[in-house]
Amino acid sequence: MMKPIFNYTCLLLLFVLTSFSGKKAQKINIVFIGDSITEGSALADSKTEAPPIYVAKLLRDRKDITLVNVNNKGFSGHTTVDFLPKNNIDFSKVLQAADSFAQDKTAVLLFSIMLGTNDSAMFGPNGAPVQAIEYKDNLNVLINTLINKYPDAKFVLQYPLWYSPNTHNNAGYMQEGLDRLNSYFSQIEALYAEQKLSHPNKVYLGEKAAYGFFQKNPEKLFKAEEGKHGTFYLHPNAEGSKRLAGFWAKGILKAIK
């Protein structure tokens, strides 16, 4: 099992490190919007092991990028409902991060968004369960509000990750939640298609293959956690965080190419 993981990852990182060569060197400021996976709350040291940290390292290794700054606005247990501007829970924190970056007019301001895990839960997180159309509407409101404030910004809709169908901690996910999570994928793609028309070259899709890659390698890439229905897989471990960063970086590069 380990050899295919290594080969696939090598190819992915080779793409990240060598593609889009010959382009004008860029500076990138990235605000990451997400939940505990983005935050890295299940890792031993989120300040050094969270996916945004590894994304920054990958991008800084490129010759066509001169500067990368990241601000991690991932919050454990949070949903698209928490990020809605009208609810005033997480949105003001996103604005604070973006405002500090927007002062540099020579850099690309980019928002990397991965939400959906907690939205899909049967109960527990704020607003859960969030049905597919509501999930899309929430993301649309968030993106449109940010575009109005930062018209030159770019956005990457990262696909949510697989989790095991027995996932049940303080919140209940289970197979029902996983099925709901899968229903979000078509909504992400529909939102992308709509935004492509209303805001050309602003919103991009992340790498859908991340879901299947993590699903096939749970013991390797997730932290084993004990829940009410046995050992479950929900949060990437340090190795999984690195692999996830590779997928995220690939999506980000599509947006800034």
Coordinates of C-alpha atoms in Angstrom, one line a residue:
M1 CA 0.0 0.0 0.0
M2 CA 2.8 2.5 0.9
K3 CA 4.5 2.4 -2.6
P4 CA 1.4 3.7 -4.5
I5 CA 1.1 6.5 -1.9
F6 CA 4.7 7.5 -2.4
N7 CA 4.5 7.4 -6.2
Y8 CA 1.4 9.4 -6.4
T9 CA 2.6 12.0 -3.9
C10 CA 5.9 12.3 -5.7
L11 CA 4.1 13.0 -9.0
L12 CA 1.8 15.5 -7.3
L13 CA 4.7 17.4 -5.6
L14 CA 6.7 17.3 -8.9
F15 CA 3.7 19.1 -10.5
V16 CA 3.5 21.6 -7.7
L17 CA 7.2 22.4 -7.8
T18 CA 7.8 22.5 -11.6
S19 CA 4.5 23.5 -13.3
F20 CA 3.8 27.0 -14.6
S21 CA 7.5 27.7 -15.0
G22 CA 8.5 30.7 -16.9
K23 CA 5.7 32.9 -15.5
K24 CA 6.4 36.3 -13.9
A25 CA 7.3 35.9 -10.2
Q26 CA 4.4 36.5 -7.9
K27 CA 3.7 37.3 -4.3
I28 CA 0.8 35.6 -2.7
N29 CA -1.2 36.3 0.5
I30 CA -3.6 33.4 1.4
V31 CA -6.4 33.4 3.9
F32 CA -7.5 29.8 4.7
I33 CA -11.1 29.4 5.6
G34 CA -12.1 26.1 7.2
D35 CA -12.8 23.9 10.2
S36 CA -10.6 21.7 12.5
I37 CA -8.9 20.1 9.5
T38 CA -7.7 23.5 8.3
E39 CA -6.9 24.6 11.8
G40 CA -5.0 21.4 12.5
S41 CA -6.5 21.1 15.9
A42 CA -6.0 17.3 16.0
L43 CA -2.2 17.6 15.3
A44 CA 0.5 17.7 17.9
D45 CA 1.6 21.2 16.8
S46 CA -0.9 23.0 14.6
K47 CA 1.5 26.0 14.3
T48 CA 4.0 23.9 12.4
E49 CA 1.9 20.9 11.0
A50 CA -1.4 22.4 9.9
P51 CA -2.1 22.1 6.1
P52 CA -1.7 25.9 5.5
I53 CA 1.8 25.8 6.8
Y54 CA 2.8 23.0 4.4
V55 CA 1.1 24.8 1.5
A56 CA 3.2 27.9 2.2
K57 CA 6.4 25.7 2.2
L58 CA 5.5 24.1 -1.1
L59 CA 4.8 27.5 -2.7
R60 CA 7.9 29.1 -1.3
D61 CA 10.0 26.4 -3.0
R62 CA 8.9 27.6 -6.4
K63 CA 11.1 29.9 -8.4
D64 CA 8.1 31.8 -9.8
I65 CA 6.9 32.8 -6.4
T66 CA 8.9 35.3 -4.4
L67 CA 6.8 35.7 -1.3
V68 CA 4.0 33.7 0.5
N69 CA 2.1 34.8 3.5
V70 CA -0.7 32.7 5.1
N71 CA -3.3 33.4 7.7
N72 CA -5.2 30.3 9.1
K73 CA -8.8 31.0 9.8
G74 CA -9.8 27.4 10.4
F75 CA -12.0 26.9 13.5
S76 CA -12.8 23.5 15.1
G77 CA -16.4 22.5 14.7
H78 CA -17.4 25.4 12.5
T79 CA -19.7 25.3 9.5
T80 CA -20.6 27.6 6.5
V81 CA -23.2 29.0 8.9
D82 CA -20.5 30.3 11.2
F83 CA -18.8 32.1 8.3
L84 CA -21.9 33.9 7.1
P85 CA -21.5 37.7 7.4
K86 CA -24.9 38.2 9.0
N87 CA -24.0 35.9 11.9
N88 CA -20.9 37.8 12.9
I89 CA -19.1 34.8 14.2
D90 CA -16.1 34.1 12.0
F91 CA -16.6 36.6 9.2
S92 CA -15.0 39.6 11.0
K93 CA -11.9 37.5 11.7
V94 CA -11.7 36.7 8.0
L95 CA -11.9 40.4 7.2
Q96 CA -9.2 41.3 9.7
A97 CA -6.9 38.8 8.1
A98 CA -7.7 39.9 4.5
D99 CA -7.5 43.6 5.4
S100 CA -3.9 43.1 6.7
F101 CA -3.0 41.4 3.4
A102 CA -4.9 43.8 1.1
Q103 CA -2.6 46.6 1.9
D104 CA 0.0 45.1 -0.3
K105 CA -1.3 45.9 -3.8
T106 CA 1.7 44.0 -5.4
A107 CA 0.5 40.6 -4.1
V108 CA -2.3 38.3 -5.1
L109 CA -4.9 38.0 -2.3
L110 CA -6.4 34.5 -2.4
F111 CA -9.0 32.8 -0.2
S112 CA -8.7 29.0 0.1
I113 CA -12.0 27.6 1.4
M114 CA -12.7 24.1 2.6
L115 CA -15.9 23.7 4.5
G116 CA -18.5 21.0 4.6
T117 CA -17.4 18.3 7.1
N118 CA -19.3 19.9 10.0
D119 CA -22.2 21.1 7.8
S120 CA -22.8 17.4 6.9
A121 CA -23.2 16.2 10.5
M122 CA -26.5 14.9 11.7
F123 CA -26.3 17.0 14.8
G124 CA -23.8 19.0 16.9
P125 CA -22.2 21.8 14.8
N126 CA -23.9 25.1 14.3
G127 CA -26.7 24.7 11.7
A128 CA -26.1 21.0 11.1
P129 CA -27.4 19.3 9.2
V130 CA -26.9 21.8 6.4
Q131 CA -28.7 20.6 3.3
A132 CA -26.9 20.7 -0.1
I133 CA -28.6 23.7 -1.6
E134 CA -28.2 25.7 1.7
Y135 CA -24.5 24.7 1.7
K136 CA -24.1 26.2 -1.8
D137 CA -26.1 29.3 -0.9
N138 CA -23.9 29.9 2.2
L139 CA -20.7 29.6 0.2
N140 CA -22.1 31.9 -2.5
V141 CA -23.0 34.6 0.1
L142 CA -19.6 34.3 1.6
I143 CA -17.7 34.6 -1.7
N144 CA -19.9 37.4 -3.1
T145 CA -19.5 39.5 0.0
L146 CA -15.7 39.0 -0.1
I147 CA -15.6 39.8 -3.8
N148 CA -17.4 43.0 -3.2
K149 CA -14.9 44.1 -0.6
Y150 CA -11.8 42.7 -2.4
P151 CA -12.6 42.8 -6.2
D152 CA -9.1 41.7 -7.2
A153 CA -9.1 38.6 -4.9
K154 CA -9.1 35.0 -6.1
F155 CA -10.9 32.1 -4.5
V156 CA -10.3 28.3 -4.5
L157 CA -13.1 26.0 -3.5
Q158 CA -11.3 23.0 -2.0
Y159 CA -13.3 19.8 -1.9
P160 CA -14.1 18.4 1.6
L161 CA -12.4 15.2 2.7
W162 CA -13.8 11.7 3.2
Y163 CA -14.4 10.6 6.7
S164 CA -15.3 7.1 8.0
P165 CA -19.0 6.3 8.1
N166 CA -18.8 5.4 11.8
T167 CA -17.6 8.9 12.8
H168 CA -19.3 9.9 16.0
N169 CA -17.6 12.1 18.7
N170 CA -19.5 14.9 20.4
A171 CA -21.2 15.4 17.0
G172 CA -22.9 12.7 15.0
Y173 CA -21.8 12.2 11.4
M174 CA -22.1 8.5 10.4
Q175 CA -23.2 7.2 7.0
E176 CA -26.0 9.8 6.8
G177 CA -23.5 12.6 7.2
L178 CA -21.1 11.1 4.7
D179 CA -23.9 10.8 2.1
R180 CA -24.8 14.5 2.7
L181 CA -21.1 15.4 2.3
N182 CA -21.0 13.8 -1.1
S183 CA -24.1 15.7 -2.1
Y184 CA -22.1 18.9 -1.6
F185 CA -19.7 18.1 -4.5
S186 CA -22.2 18.8 -7.2
Q187 CA -23.1 22.0 -5.4
I188 CA -19.5 23.2 -5.3
E189 CA -19.3 22.6 -9.1
A190 CA -22.6 24.4 -9.7
L191 CA -21.4 27.3 -7.7
Y192 CA -18.1 27.4 -9.6
A193 CA -20.0 27.4 -12.9
E194 CA -22.2 30.3 -11.8
Q195 CA -19.3 32.3 -10.5
K196 CA -17.4 31.7 -13.7
L197 CA -20.1 33.6 -15.5
S198 CA -20.7 36.3 -12.9
H199 CA -17.1 36.8 -11.8
P200 CA -14.8 35.4 -14.5
N201 CA -11.3 34.3 -13.5
K202 CA -12.1 34.8 -9.8
V203 CA -13.3 31.4 -8.5
Y204 CA -11.5 28.1 -9.1
L205 CA -12.0 24.5 -8.2
G206 CA -9.6 22.6 -6.0
E207 CA -8.5 19.0 -6.5
K208 CA -11.4 16.6 -6.2
A209 CA -9.0 13.6 -6.1
A210 CA -8.1 14.4 -2.5
Y211 CA -11.3 12.7 -1.3
G212 CA -10.6 9.4 -2.9
F213 CA -6.9 9.5 -2.0
F214 CA -7.7 9.8 1.7
Q215 CA -10.5 7.3 1.5
K216 CA -8.2 4.6 0.2
N217 CA -5.5 5.3 2.9
P218 CA -7.2 6.0 6.2
E219 CA -4.7 4.2 8.5
K220 CA -1.8 6.0 6.8
L221 CA -3.3 9.5 6.6
F222 CA -5.7 10.0 9.5
K223 CA -5.4 10.1 13.2
A224 CA -7.2 7.1 14.7
E225 CA -9.9 8.4 17.1
E226 CA -12.1 6.5 19.5
G227 CA -15.8 7.3 19.3
K228 CA -19.2 6.0 20.2
H229 CA -19.1 3.5 17.3
G230 CA -15.5 2.4 17.5
T231 CA -12.3 3.7 15.9
F232 CA -13.1 6.4 13.3
Y233 CA -11.1 8.6 10.9
L234 CA -11.9 12.3 10.5
H235 CA -8.8 14.4 11.1
P236 CA -5.6 14.0 9.0
N237 CA -2.5 13.2 11.0
A238 CA 0.8 15.0 10.3
E239 CA 1.5 12.8 7.2
G240 CA -2.1 13.4 6.0
S241 CA -1.7 17.2 6.5
K242 CA 1.4 17.2 4.2
R243 CA -0.5 15.2 1.6
L244 CA -3.6 17.5 1.8
A245 CA -1.3 20.5 1.4
G246 CA -0.1 19.1 -1.9
F247 CA -3.7 18.9 -3.2
W248 CA -4.5 22.4 -1.9
A249 CA -1.3 23.9 -3.5
K250 CA -2.2 22.4 -6.8
G251 CA -5.6 24.1 -6.7
I252 CA -4.1 27.4 -5.7
L253 CA -1.6 27.2 -8.5
K254 CA -4.5 26.9 -11.0
A255 CA -5.9 30.1 -9.6
I256 CA -2.7 32.2 -9.9
K257 CA -1.2 30.8 -13.1

